[in-house]
C-alpha cells in the first residue's frame, strides 16, 4: 500500500495572542509548522503502512523552507518526501494548487491512496484535496472519520455528515480528506529525527514536471483577490458581574433584557 | 443574460432548509442583474409541494433531476450531473451550501468545468458594470476578510455557510416553472458504493444547521454537568456543543466539537459556559450573530468576542437562567 500525503506548511497559530487594542492577531515571530489538521492524515497514513506494508510519501508545495515540514513528517514516521517548488507556482489559488499537486502525483505514479487534511488553517478552504481527486479523476471521500477494512482493491471508510456517518466502500486508488476523529497524531521520535536529517528531499519544479504554464501560480488562478480587510475581531459587548445571590439575579435579568432587545426570546 | 443558480439539498426526499437560505442570497444577485434564479435539485422522491416551495421562496425555475440513484450523495455521480447541466445551460453563477456535500461537490465540479470557487463566503454582491460576483470570505481563522472574484471564467461559484442567511418568507403568489430532468445513464459513476449509515450517538446533532447552540468547555468539570446546558438548549430548541478540551475528555462526542479542528458554525445565538476562548475555538464561532459567554475569569478571551458576557460561576448562573426562562415562559415576561 503506497500512500501519498499532501501537506501544507502554515503559520503556527496555537500560541498566537490577540492584540487587545486592535483586536487583530499578533503574528510577529510566528513559526511555521505542518498544518495541524494534516497531522491526522499523516498519523493514519503511517498506521496503514505499519499494518499493510508499502510506504508513505509526503508532498508539499511551497517555498524551499517548506522542506522543514516534510522533514518533520519523516521524523514522525513517513518514508520520504518531495518538495514541489518553483517561483512560477507562487500565488496559486486552490484550482492551480490542486492542478500542480495532481501533476506531482502523476509523476510519482505508483500510489494506492492519497490522504489530505480536511482544510488548511491559513487558506481554510478545504478545496485542494477534492480538487486533486477531480484532476486525477479518482474517487473522493471528504470528512473521513474512520478507516476500516482494506484489501487489494478497496477500502471502507466512514465519513462524518450532517445526519450521522456515511459508510462507503471505495476502490483504490482514491483520495480521502480526514478529520480529527480519524487518529491521534504521534510525536516525532529521536530516531525519526535522525532519519529526517539524513533524508534527501527531491524537488519537483517546472523544469522536471509536465505542466501547462498557463495553469500555474497567480496568473493561472481563476480566482483573484481584489481586496483584503482586517476586521476588528472584538465585539465590545456588555460585561456584567454576577457575585452573590443578588448579583446572579441581576445579571440574569440584564441578560433577559438583552435577549428581549435582540428578539432572541 | 444567463441565470443565477443555487444548489438545493434533500435528505430522504425532504428539501433541507439550507436550500431556502441560498435562494434568498441568489434572489438578491439575480435581481441586481435583472436575470432569473434557478434552483437545482438532484435527488429522488421529492413531492411537487416541496418543489413548489422552492418557487415560493424565491426561485423562478426549479431543475429537478429525479432518480433513485441520486438519493444518497455520492460525489462522483452528483458532480457528473451538475457539470453536465452547467455545460448545457451555462449559468452566470452558482451558489451552494458549505455542507459536507456542498464542500465536496463544488471543488470537484470546479475542476471538471474549469472555473474558480470561493469557499465559505459571508457576503456576496455583483460588481456594477462588469457583473462579476464579488465574494467576501474570512481567512486565517477570521482574522482577515478577502474579497475575491473570478473575472475570466464561467460560471462564478461560491459556497455559503448554513444559517448565515435567512430564507425568504413563503410567497404563494410567486409563479415559476418546475422542470423535471431524467438522469443520463452515462453520468452514473458506480466506483463508490454506500454500504451503510451509522448514527449510534443518541444525541447526534447537526450543530452547523442549528439556530441556537449552547456549548460547554473544561469549566463544566464533568460530563453529568452538561445536563444544565442541555436544559438551556432545549428552551431554545437548540443543540449542545463543546470545546475541544471537553471533547478530548470524553464529555461530548466529536461531532459536537466547535472550532478549528471541529465545526465552524454561524448560529443566530451562541451561548457558551466555561470556555476560555482560545484562538482555535474562536475561529469556529466568529460568524455567529449573537454571542453570550459565562466565565469566572474576567480576562478570558471569550469576552472579547461576546456581545453579552457574565463574569460569574456557571453553576450558579446557568441554573438561575434556566429558572428565569421557565418563569418567563409561564408569565410571558
Ligand atoms: C491545532 C489545534 C486545533 C484546535 N482545535 C480546537 C477546536 O476545534 N476547538 C476548540 O475548542 N479548541 C481547539 N483547540 C484547543 C484550544 O487551543 C484550547 O485548548 C481549548 O479550546 C480550550 O478549551 P476550554 O476553553 O474548554 O478550556 P480552558 O482553556 O481550560 O478554559 C476553561 C475556562 O473555564 C472557565 N471556568 C472554570 N470554572 C468555571 C465556572 N465554574 N464557571 C464559569 N467558568 C469557569 C475558566 O475561567 C476558563 O476560562 C485546538 C488546538 C490546536 C493546537
Ligand atoms: N501547498 C500545498 N501543498 C501540499 N498540500 C496542500 C497544499 N495546500 C493544501 N494542501 C492539502 O490540501 C488540504 C486542504 O487545504 P486547503 O484547501 O488549502 O484548505 C490540506 O490539509 C493539505 O492536505
XYZ file of C-alpha atoms and ligand atoms in Angstrom:
674
model
C 0.000 0.000 0.000
C 1.717 3.157 -1.195
C 0.295 6.338 0.250
C 0.812 9.946 -0.780
C 0.039 12.697 1.717
C -0.079 16.306 0.540
C 0.786 18.544 3.488
C 0.890 22.299 3.773
C 3.212 24.456 5.803
C 1.267 27.146 7.680
C 1.988 29.821 10.303
C 1.824 28.362 13.813
C -1.210 29.931 15.425
C -1.645 27.884 18.620
C 0.306 30.332 20.719
C -0.747 33.418 18.876
C -2.351 36.045 21.052
C -4.825 38.713 20.156
C -3.827 42.352 20.241
C -6.335 43.773 22.710
C -6.138 47.277 21.241
C -6.617 46.460 17.591
C -8.415 43.156 18.061
C -6.184 41.520 15.461
C -3.834 38.575 15.669
C -0.232 39.248 16.686
C 1.754 37.429 14.016
C 5.263 38.689 14.744
C 7.841 35.972 15.137
C 5.293 33.297 14.304
C 6.901 29.995 13.374
C 5.881 27.731 10.505
C 4.507 24.264 11.173
C 2.747 21.422 9.408
C -0.914 22.333 9.019
C -2.231 20.837 12.298
C -5.140 19.163 10.500
C -2.667 17.368 8.204
C -1.178 15.581 11.235
C -4.290 13.375 11.379
C -3.676 12.359 7.758
C -0.009 11.642 8.483
C -0.859 9.523 11.529
C -3.470 7.368 9.838
C -1.145 7.034 6.824
C 1.671 5.710 8.993
C -0.733 3.334 10.772
C -1.954 1.931 7.460
C 1.621 1.419 6.290
C 2.572 -0.314 9.521
C -0.355 -2.684 9.072
C -0.321 -3.294 5.352
C 3.241 -2.552 4.255
C 4.276 -0.169 1.485
C 5.450 3.360 2.060
C 4.258 6.858 2.858
C 5.419 9.807 0.780
C 4.593 13.350 1.852
C 4.484 16.069 -0.758
C 4.349 19.765 -0.077
C 4.031 22.652 -2.458
C 5.572 25.850 -1.213
C 8.803 27.822 -0.863
C 12.074 25.946 -0.199
C 11.511 26.454 3.540
C 8.568 24.006 3.324
C 11.283 21.344 3.427
C 11.122 21.697 7.187
C 7.506 20.471 7.231
C 8.449 17.478 5.073
C 11.327 16.599 7.401
C 9.013 16.812 10.396
C 6.648 14.352 8.736
C 9.540 11.981 8.094
C 10.559 12.331 11.743
C 7.066 11.139 12.655
C 7.493 8.020 10.526
C 6.829 8.860 6.883
C 9.311 7.263 4.478
C 10.172 10.063 2.138
C 9.070 13.415 0.852
C 9.059 15.644 -2.190
C 9.125 19.412 -2.262
C 7.138 20.978 -5.079
C 8.639 24.377 -5.525
C 9.105 26.938 -8.235
C 8.816 30.718 -8.393
C 6.159 30.189 -11.063
C 3.918 28.380 -8.526
C 3.649 31.420 -6.246
C 0.191 32.861 -5.689
C -1.701 29.722 -6.734
C -5.343 29.505 -5.723
C -6.949 26.152 -4.894
C -7.554 25.394 -8.586
C -3.914 25.964 -9.552
C -2.584 24.318 -6.367
C -4.625 21.175 -6.901
C -3.569 21.099 -10.564
C 0.124 21.341 -9.696
C -0.157 18.776 -6.898
C -2.070 16.363 -9.138
C 0.695 16.587 -11.735
C 3.201 15.775 -8.986
C 1.112 12.719 -8.045
C 1.094 11.633 -11.695
C 4.858 11.943 -11.787
C 5.163 9.757 -8.676
C 2.723 7.458 -10.456
C 2.852 4.470 -8.089
C 0.208 5.011 -5.380
C -2.879 3.353 -3.898
C -4.218 6.066 -1.658
C -3.966 9.828 -1.163
C -4.701 11.272 2.294
C -5.202 15.007 2.748
C -6.157 17.200 5.674
C -9.717 18.460 5.804
C -8.542 22.039 5.363
C -5.507 24.212 5.963
C -5.616 26.661 8.865
C -4.433 29.612 6.792
C -6.263 29.379 3.461
C -9.030 27.480 5.197
C -10.881 26.360 2.063
C -10.819 22.563 2.142
C -10.838 22.622 -1.646
C -7.377 21.366 -2.503
C -7.981 17.723 -1.529
C -11.209 17.364 -3.574
C -9.530 19.309 -6.380
C -6.639 16.833 -6.582
C -9.137 13.953 -6.775
C -11.019 15.681 -9.585
C -7.861 16.374 -11.601
C -6.809 12.727 -11.253
C -10.372 11.529 -11.816
C -10.196 9.262 -8.773
C -12.982 8.785 -6.203
C -13.170 11.106 -3.228
C -14.407 10.883 0.339
C -14.279 14.033 2.482
C -14.612 14.316 6.295
C -13.376 10.746 6.789
C -13.530 9.906 10.493
C -12.658 6.221 10.352
C -10.729 3.944 8.020
C -11.994 0.386 8.138
C -11.215 -2.712 6.122
C -8.715 -2.644 3.304
C -7.958 -5.255 0.672
C -6.030 -5.220 -2.581
C -8.604 -3.214 -4.477
C -10.846 -1.450 -1.971
C -11.089 0.446 1.277
C -14.053 1.012 3.598
C -14.373 4.401 5.274
C -16.823 6.326 7.394
C -17.450 9.973 6.650
C -18.985 12.409 9.096
C -22.006 14.107 7.548
C -24.804 16.241 8.995
C -27.070 13.324 9.897
C -24.512 10.747 11.017
C -21.769 8.661 9.449
C -21.961 7.519 5.833
C -20.158 4.204 5.267
C -18.523 3.989 1.843
C -16.685 1.260 0.015
C -14.116 2.936 -2.231
C -11.892 1.433 -4.905
C -8.136 2.022 -4.873
C -6.718 4.443 -5.706
C -8.949 7.009 -4.001
C -8.441 10.255 -2.150
C -9.626 10.784 1.418
C -9.693 14.024 3.377
C -9.701 13.279 7.088
C -10.959 14.903 10.305
C -9.516 14.823 13.815
C -11.558 11.791 14.846
C -9.597 9.555 12.449
C -6.408 9.388 14.524
C -4.356 10.742 17.398
C -1.063 12.044 15.955
C 2.185 10.697 17.429
C 5.196 12.846 18.190
C 8.418 12.665 16.177
C 10.959 10.225 17.658
C 14.677 10.768 18.101
C 15.387 8.052 15.575
C 12.916 9.619 13.194
C 14.578 12.980 13.530
C 17.921 11.442 12.728
C 16.474 9.767 9.670
C 14.833 13.006 8.570
C 18.124 14.816 8.743
C 19.761 12.191 6.562
C 16.953 12.062 4.003
C 17.396 13.987 0.761
C 14.255 15.824 -0.264
C 13.991 15.908 -4.068
C 12.459 18.999 -5.633
C 9.832 18.897 -8.349
C 9.780 22.109 -10.347
C 8.639 23.471 -13.675
C 11.816 22.026 -15.178
C 11.201 18.383 -14.346
C 7.394 18.298 -14.280
C 4.824 18.047 -17.028
C 2.918 21.311 -16.535
C 0.887 23.733 -18.578
C 2.456 27.092 -17.853
C -0.838 28.937 -18.296
C -2.347 26.939 -15.411
C 0.243 27.918 -12.812
C 0.589 30.383 -9.980
C -1.141 33.711 -9.644
C -1.600 34.096 -13.398
C -3.085 30.647 -13.847
C -5.531 31.015 -10.951
C -9.176 31.604 -11.880
C -9.915 33.425 -8.615
C -8.354 36.799 -7.897
C -8.185 38.512 -4.532
C -9.291 42.091 -5.123
C -9.442 43.397 -1.566
C -8.238 42.493 1.927
C -9.754 43.897 5.111
C -8.694 43.368 8.691
C -11.927 43.298 10.609
C -11.992 44.048 14.306
C -12.447 40.712 15.949
C -13.528 42.119 19.268
C -17.185 42.992 19.537
C -17.024 45.328 22.524
C -20.016 43.688 24.134
C -21.506 44.326 27.545
C -19.876 42.693 30.554
C -21.699 42.227 33.863
C -20.503 40.677 37.122
C -22.526 38.054 38.917
C -21.421 37.923 42.560
C -23.638 36.626 45.324
C -27.283 35.591 45.003
C -28.470 39.091 44.181
C -25.611 39.623 41.740
C -26.536 36.475 39.862
C -30.184 37.505 39.805
C -29.373 40.966 38.467
C -27.006 39.611 35.836
C -29.598 37.124 34.635
C -32.223 39.862 34.483
C -29.928 42.017 32.393
C -29.271 39.092 30.098
C -33.015 38.575 29.690
C -33.338 42.244 28.748
C -30.556 41.814 26.179
C -32.270 38.764 24.711
C -35.571 40.624 24.518
C -33.932 43.524 22.690
C -32.332 41.202 20.171
C -35.561 39.248 19.816
C -33.911 36.040 20.953
C -36.791 35.175 23.284
C -28.344 37.172 -19.669
C -27.530 33.839 -18.109
C -29.113 32.819 -14.819
C -28.059 32.573 -11.205
C -28.244 29.044 -9.803
C -28.442 27.787 -6.267
C -27.929 24.137 -5.360
C -30.747 22.715 -3.264
C -30.179 19.727 -0.987
C -32.533 16.956 0.029
C -32.421 14.130 2.500
C -34.849 11.231 2.099
C -36.966 13.286 -0.273
C -37.233 16.256 2.072
C -35.711 19.557 0.974
C -33.238 20.880 3.513
C -33.740 24.400 4.857
C -30.293 25.467 3.682
C -31.730 25.328 0.147
C -34.090 28.178 1.042
C -31.309 30.190 2.668
C -29.349 30.026 -0.584
C -32.370 31.212 -2.547
C -32.563 34.441 -0.543
C -28.896 35.113 -1.400
C -29.432 34.156 -5.036
C -32.569 36.297 -5.339
C -30.608 39.437 -4.458
C -27.937 38.714 -7.054
C -30.414 37.814 -9.789
C -32.473 40.952 -9.127
C -29.401 43.139 -9.260
C -28.574 41.795 -12.730
C -32.198 41.626 -13.786
C -31.930 37.926 -14.532
C -33.617 34.759 -13.319
C -32.876 32.467 -10.414
C -32.914 28.688 -10.767
C -32.791 26.143 -8.002
C -31.061 22.883 -8.939
C -32.037 19.729 -7.091
C -30.617 16.233 -7.510
C -32.496 13.509 -5.686
C -35.496 11.301 -5.742
C -38.994 11.083 -4.311
C -39.455 14.789 -3.767
C -43.085 15.894 -3.818
C -44.453 18.626 -6.069
C -45.370 20.644 -2.999
C -41.772 20.622 -1.850
C -40.550 21.682 -5.280
C -43.189 24.407 -5.324
C -41.836 25.725 -2.017
C -38.540 26.486 -3.775
C -40.507 28.798 -6.064
C -42.480 30.349 -3.204
C -39.145 31.066 -1.517
C -37.532 32.864 -4.435
C -36.765 30.579 -7.398
C -38.024 31.329 -10.915
C -37.177 27.852 -12.141
C -36.601 24.554 -10.434
C -34.499 21.968 -12.248
C -35.100 18.603 -10.632
C -33.067 15.605 -11.737
C -35.197 12.802 -10.363
C -33.667 9.354 -9.979
C -33.290 6.843 -7.118
C -29.593 6.661 -7.940
C -29.277 10.273 -6.778
C -30.912 9.725 -3.406
C -27.662 9.348 -1.497
C -24.926 11.856 -2.085
C -22.053 10.242 -3.989
C -19.736 12.960 -5.201
C -18.662 11.266 -8.456
C -22.187 10.924 -9.840
C -23.530 14.191 -8.466
C -20.615 16.153 -9.925
C -21.045 14.495 -13.329
C -24.686 15.536 -13.375
C -24.052 19.097 -12.229
C -21.151 19.566 -14.667
C -23.347 18.268 -17.480
C -26.075 20.788 -16.600
C -23.525 23.604 -16.421
C -22.164 22.777 -19.879
C -25.670 22.715 -21.298
C -27.230 25.780 -19.644
C -24.141 27.966 -18.943
C -25.283 29.732 -15.758
C -23.757 33.057 -14.734
C -23.012 31.943 -11.187
C -23.693 29.092 -8.767
C -24.135 29.197 -5.009
C -24.007 26.046 -2.901
C -24.087 25.407 0.829
C -20.865 24.799 2.748
C -22.180 21.446 3.958
C -20.476 18.055 3.842
C -21.904 17.536 0.372
C -21.570 21.096 -0.961
C -17.967 21.233 0.174
C -17.214 18.023 -1.724
C -19.339 18.582 -4.810
C -18.312 22.121 -5.667
C -14.495 21.755 -5.636
C -14.857 18.602 -7.747
C -17.132 20.405 -10.228
C -14.853 23.469 -10.330
C -12.125 21.299 -11.826
C -14.489 19.469 -14.178
C -15.861 22.673 -15.696
C -12.625 24.610 -15.342
C -13.567 27.537 -13.138
C -12.743 29.082 -9.760
C -14.544 28.511 -6.464
C -14.574 30.562 -3.285
C -15.326 28.766 -0.007
C -17.453 29.920 2.938
C -18.446 33.348 1.646
C -20.081 35.646 4.164
C -21.025 38.347 1.667
C -21.894 38.166 -1.998
C -22.538 41.020 -4.370
C -22.498 41.871 -8.050
C -19.956 44.405 -9.263
C -21.555 47.277 -11.152
C -20.592 47.406 -14.788
C -18.843 44.049 -15.029
C -21.462 41.808 -13.374
C -18.635 39.993 -11.622
C -19.619 38.106 -8.493
C -17.854 39.726 -5.537
C -17.202 37.020 -2.972
C -16.120 38.017 0.526
C -14.812 35.362 2.879
C -12.946 35.153 6.170
C -9.471 33.593 6.107
C -6.809 32.819 8.699
C -9.329 31.983 11.379
C -11.449 35.010 10.550
C -8.608 37.455 11.077
C -8.770 38.780 7.544
C -11.648 39.265 5.141
C -10.740 38.769 1.492
C -12.886 39.857 -1.427
C -12.412 37.576 -4.390
C -13.679 37.479 -7.946
C -13.440 35.121 -10.887
C -13.179 37.542 -13.802
C -12.283 35.317 -16.750
C -14.004 32.011 -16.029
C -17.584 30.923 -16.007
C -19.642 30.109 -14.051
C -18.553 32.039 -10.962
C -19.006 29.758 -7.978
C -19.141 30.142 -4.207
C -20.170 28.196 -1.128
C -22.013 29.822 1.776
C -22.224 28.605 5.379
C -25.541 27.224 6.595
C -27.527 29.634 8.797
C -25.580 32.652 7.555
C -28.666 33.970 5.777
C -32.396 33.759 6.428
C -34.856 32.178 3.996
C -37.374 34.494 2.368
C -40.906 34.101 3.687
C -43.217 31.914 1.619
C -44.929 33.971 -1.090
C -47.654 31.890 -2.713
C -48.228 34.482 -5.409
C -44.857 33.729 -6.941
C -45.007 31.869 -10.231
C -42.268 29.672 -11.605
C -41.526 26.613 -13.676
C -40.654 23.141 -12.430
C -38.513 21.309 -14.963
C -38.037 17.589 -14.367
C -34.982 16.042 -15.964
C -34.051 12.403 -16.316
C -30.675 11.130 -15.240
C -28.477 10.161 -18.166
C -27.091 6.660 -17.580
C -23.610 7.572 -18.733
C -23.313 10.093 -15.861
C -23.747 7.432 -13.188
C -20.420 6.512 -11.629
C -20.508 3.209 -9.752
C -16.990 3.182 -8.411
C -18.034 4.109 -4.865
C -20.788 2.244 -3.023
C -22.583 3.493 0.021
C -22.833 0.349 2.145
C -24.313 1.724 5.321
C -25.203 4.592 7.593
C -24.413 4.914 11.263
C -25.973 7.101 13.884
C -25.088 5.436 17.149
C -24.787 8.566 19.210
C -28.272 9.130 20.524
C -27.596 12.778 20.782
C -26.183 13.073 17.270
C -26.520 16.698 16.346
C -26.150 18.819 13.341
C -24.689 21.825 15.084
C -23.902 23.566 11.808
C -27.563 23.874 10.966
C -28.866 24.806 14.425
C -30.266 28.282 15.121
C -29.107 28.151 18.734
C -26.014 26.405 20.093
C -25.211 26.136 23.811
C -21.645 24.969 24.416
C -19.548 23.988 27.391
C -15.807 23.658 27.963
C -13.385 22.448 30.558
C -15.096 24.669 33.108
C -18.056 22.255 33.079
C -15.890 19.963 35.260
C -17.623 16.691 34.342
C -19.876 15.025 31.828
C -23.000 14.959 34.031
C -22.900 18.735 34.346
C -23.753 19.121 30.678
C -27.353 18.386 31.721
C -27.835 22.050 32.648
C -26.633 23.109 29.200
C -28.933 20.589 27.567
C -31.822 22.036 29.554
C -30.888 25.540 28.403
C -30.502 24.429 24.786
C -33.912 22.752 24.854
C -35.540 26.014 25.887
C -34.408 27.474 22.561
C -34.876 24.287 20.511
C -31.123 24.438 20.243
C -28.336 21.891 20.444
C -25.327 21.344 22.703
C -21.764 21.908 21.517
C -18.377 21.669 23.201
C -14.803 22.926 23.156
C -12.045 20.555 22.173
C -10.993 20.144 25.787
C -14.465 18.898 26.685
C -14.440 16.509 23.698
C -10.942 15.216 24.460
C -12.085 14.435 27.997
C -14.909 12.356 26.574
C -17.687 14.565 27.958
C -19.120 15.072 24.458
C -18.523 13.219 21.197
C -16.511 14.693 18.327
C -19.474 15.759 16.142
C -20.220 18.308 18.889
C -16.780 19.936 18.734
C -16.688 23.571 17.673
C -13.553 25.273 16.366
C -10.550 24.905 14.147
C -10.390 21.110 14.264
C -14.139 20.737 14.688
C -17.053 22.549 13.141
C -17.478 26.150 12.146
C -20.902 27.486 12.995
C -22.959 30.601 12.237
C -25.986 30.294 14.526
C -28.316 33.106 15.429
C -27.356 32.655 19.088
C -24.254 31.071 20.603
C -24.144 30.662 24.390
C -21.025 29.253 25.995
C -20.019 28.497 29.550
C -16.628 27.510 30.919
C -14.860 28.076 27.614
C -11.795 30.322 27.683
C -11.961 31.450 24.054
C -8.716 30.145 22.585
C -7.911 31.324 19.075
C -8.812 27.849 17.776
C -12.204 27.931 19.427
C -12.962 31.493 18.325
C -12.173 30.526 14.712
C -15.277 28.354 14.765
C -17.748 30.870 16.209
C -16.756 34.228 14.719
C -19.630 34.375 12.300
C -22.283 33.746 14.990
C -24.859 36.522 15.078
C -25.084 36.917 18.873
C -22.606 35.534 21.393
C -23.285 35.195 25.121
C -20.471 33.971 27.379
C -20.278 32.939 31.007
C -16.881 32.611 32.622
C -15.383 33.160 36.088
C -12.302 34.832 34.668
C -12.948 38.462 33.616
C -9.785 38.405 31.477
C -10.645 35.324 29.431
C -10.535 35.975 25.683
C -14.065 34.753 25.141
C -15.303 38.106 26.443
C -13.565 39.919 23.574
C -15.966 38.230 21.192
C -19.037 38.229 23.397
C -21.951 40.589 22.787
C -23.026 39.896 26.347
C -20.703 38.477 28.972
C -21.360 37.388 32.534
C -18.379 37.162 34.853
C -19.553 34.501 37.232
C -19.786 30.878 38.212
C -21.613 28.925 35.540
C -23.004 26.529 38.169
C -24.880 29.490 39.684
C -25.635 31.454 36.517
C -26.931 28.684 34.219
C -29.449 27.224 36.716
C -30.624 30.760 37.556
C -31.020 31.486 33.851
C -32.916 28.239 33.326
C -35.256 29.117 36.166
C -35.736 32.673 34.942
C -36.550 31.448 31.412
C -39.040 28.976 32.872
C -40.821 31.797 34.727
C -40.574 33.982 31.656
C -42.312 31.394 29.554
C -45.064 30.955 32.133
C -45.652 34.659 32.739
C -44.733 35.950 29.304
C -42.207 38.385 30.687
C -4.279 22.526 16.096
C -5.244 22.818 17.185
C -6.583 22.714 16.937
C -7.509 23.005 17.925
N -8.835 22.927 17.624
C -9.739 23.284 18.555
C -11.138 23.276 18.261
O -11.571 22.889 17.161
N -11.998 23.660 19.226
C -11.583 24.052 20.465
O -12.442 24.412 21.292
N -10.279 24.055 20.770
C -9.350 23.666 19.859
N -8.029 23.635 20.205
C -7.654 23.738 21.638
C -7.573 25.151 22.170
O -6.263 25.638 21.982
C -7.879 25.169 23.693
O -7.007 24.274 24.340
C -9.311 24.768 24.041
O -10.230 25.462 23.224
C -9.601 25.076 25.490
O -10.861 24.579 25.838
P -11.664 25.232 27.035
O -11.926 26.645 26.731
O -12.844 24.361 27.263
O -10.696 25.037 28.272
P -9.819 26.090 29.075
O -8.997 26.901 28.177
O -9.149 25.336 30.159
O -10.899 27.073 29.673
C -11.778 26.727 30.679
C -12.478 28.002 31.108
O -13.491 27.712 32.025
C -13.564 28.747 32.982
N -14.227 28.221 34.176
C -13.761 27.295 35.045
N -14.676 27.038 36.003
C -15.749 27.822 35.741
C -17.006 28.018 36.380
N -17.366 27.328 37.478
N -17.848 28.915 35.830
C -17.523 29.610 34.721
N -16.336 29.457 34.083
C -15.463 28.571 34.573
C -12.129 29.161 33.181
O -12.042 30.505 33.648
C -11.546 29.008 31.772
O -11.611 30.234 31.060
C -7.082 23.370 19.225
C -5.716 23.451 19.479
C -4.798 23.195 18.494
C -3.333 23.324 18.793
N 0.571 23.814 -0.883
C 0.142 22.603 -0.536
N 0.977 21.539 -0.598
C 0.568 20.302 -0.256
N -0.664 20.038 0.184
C -1.546 21.046 0.269
C -1.204 22.382 -0.093
N -2.272 23.147 0.095
C -3.257 22.346 0.557
N -2.825 21.069 0.657
C -3.599 19.885 1.128
O -4.980 20.165 0.972
C -5.633 20.218 2.244
C -6.696 21.298 2.233
O -6.135 22.568 2.093
P -6.969 23.892 1.740
O -7.815 23.540 0.561
O -5.943 24.939 1.434
O -7.794 24.214 2.944
C -4.523 20.408 3.253
O -4.908 19.906 4.509
C -3.396 19.609 2.604
O -3.563 18.222 2.827
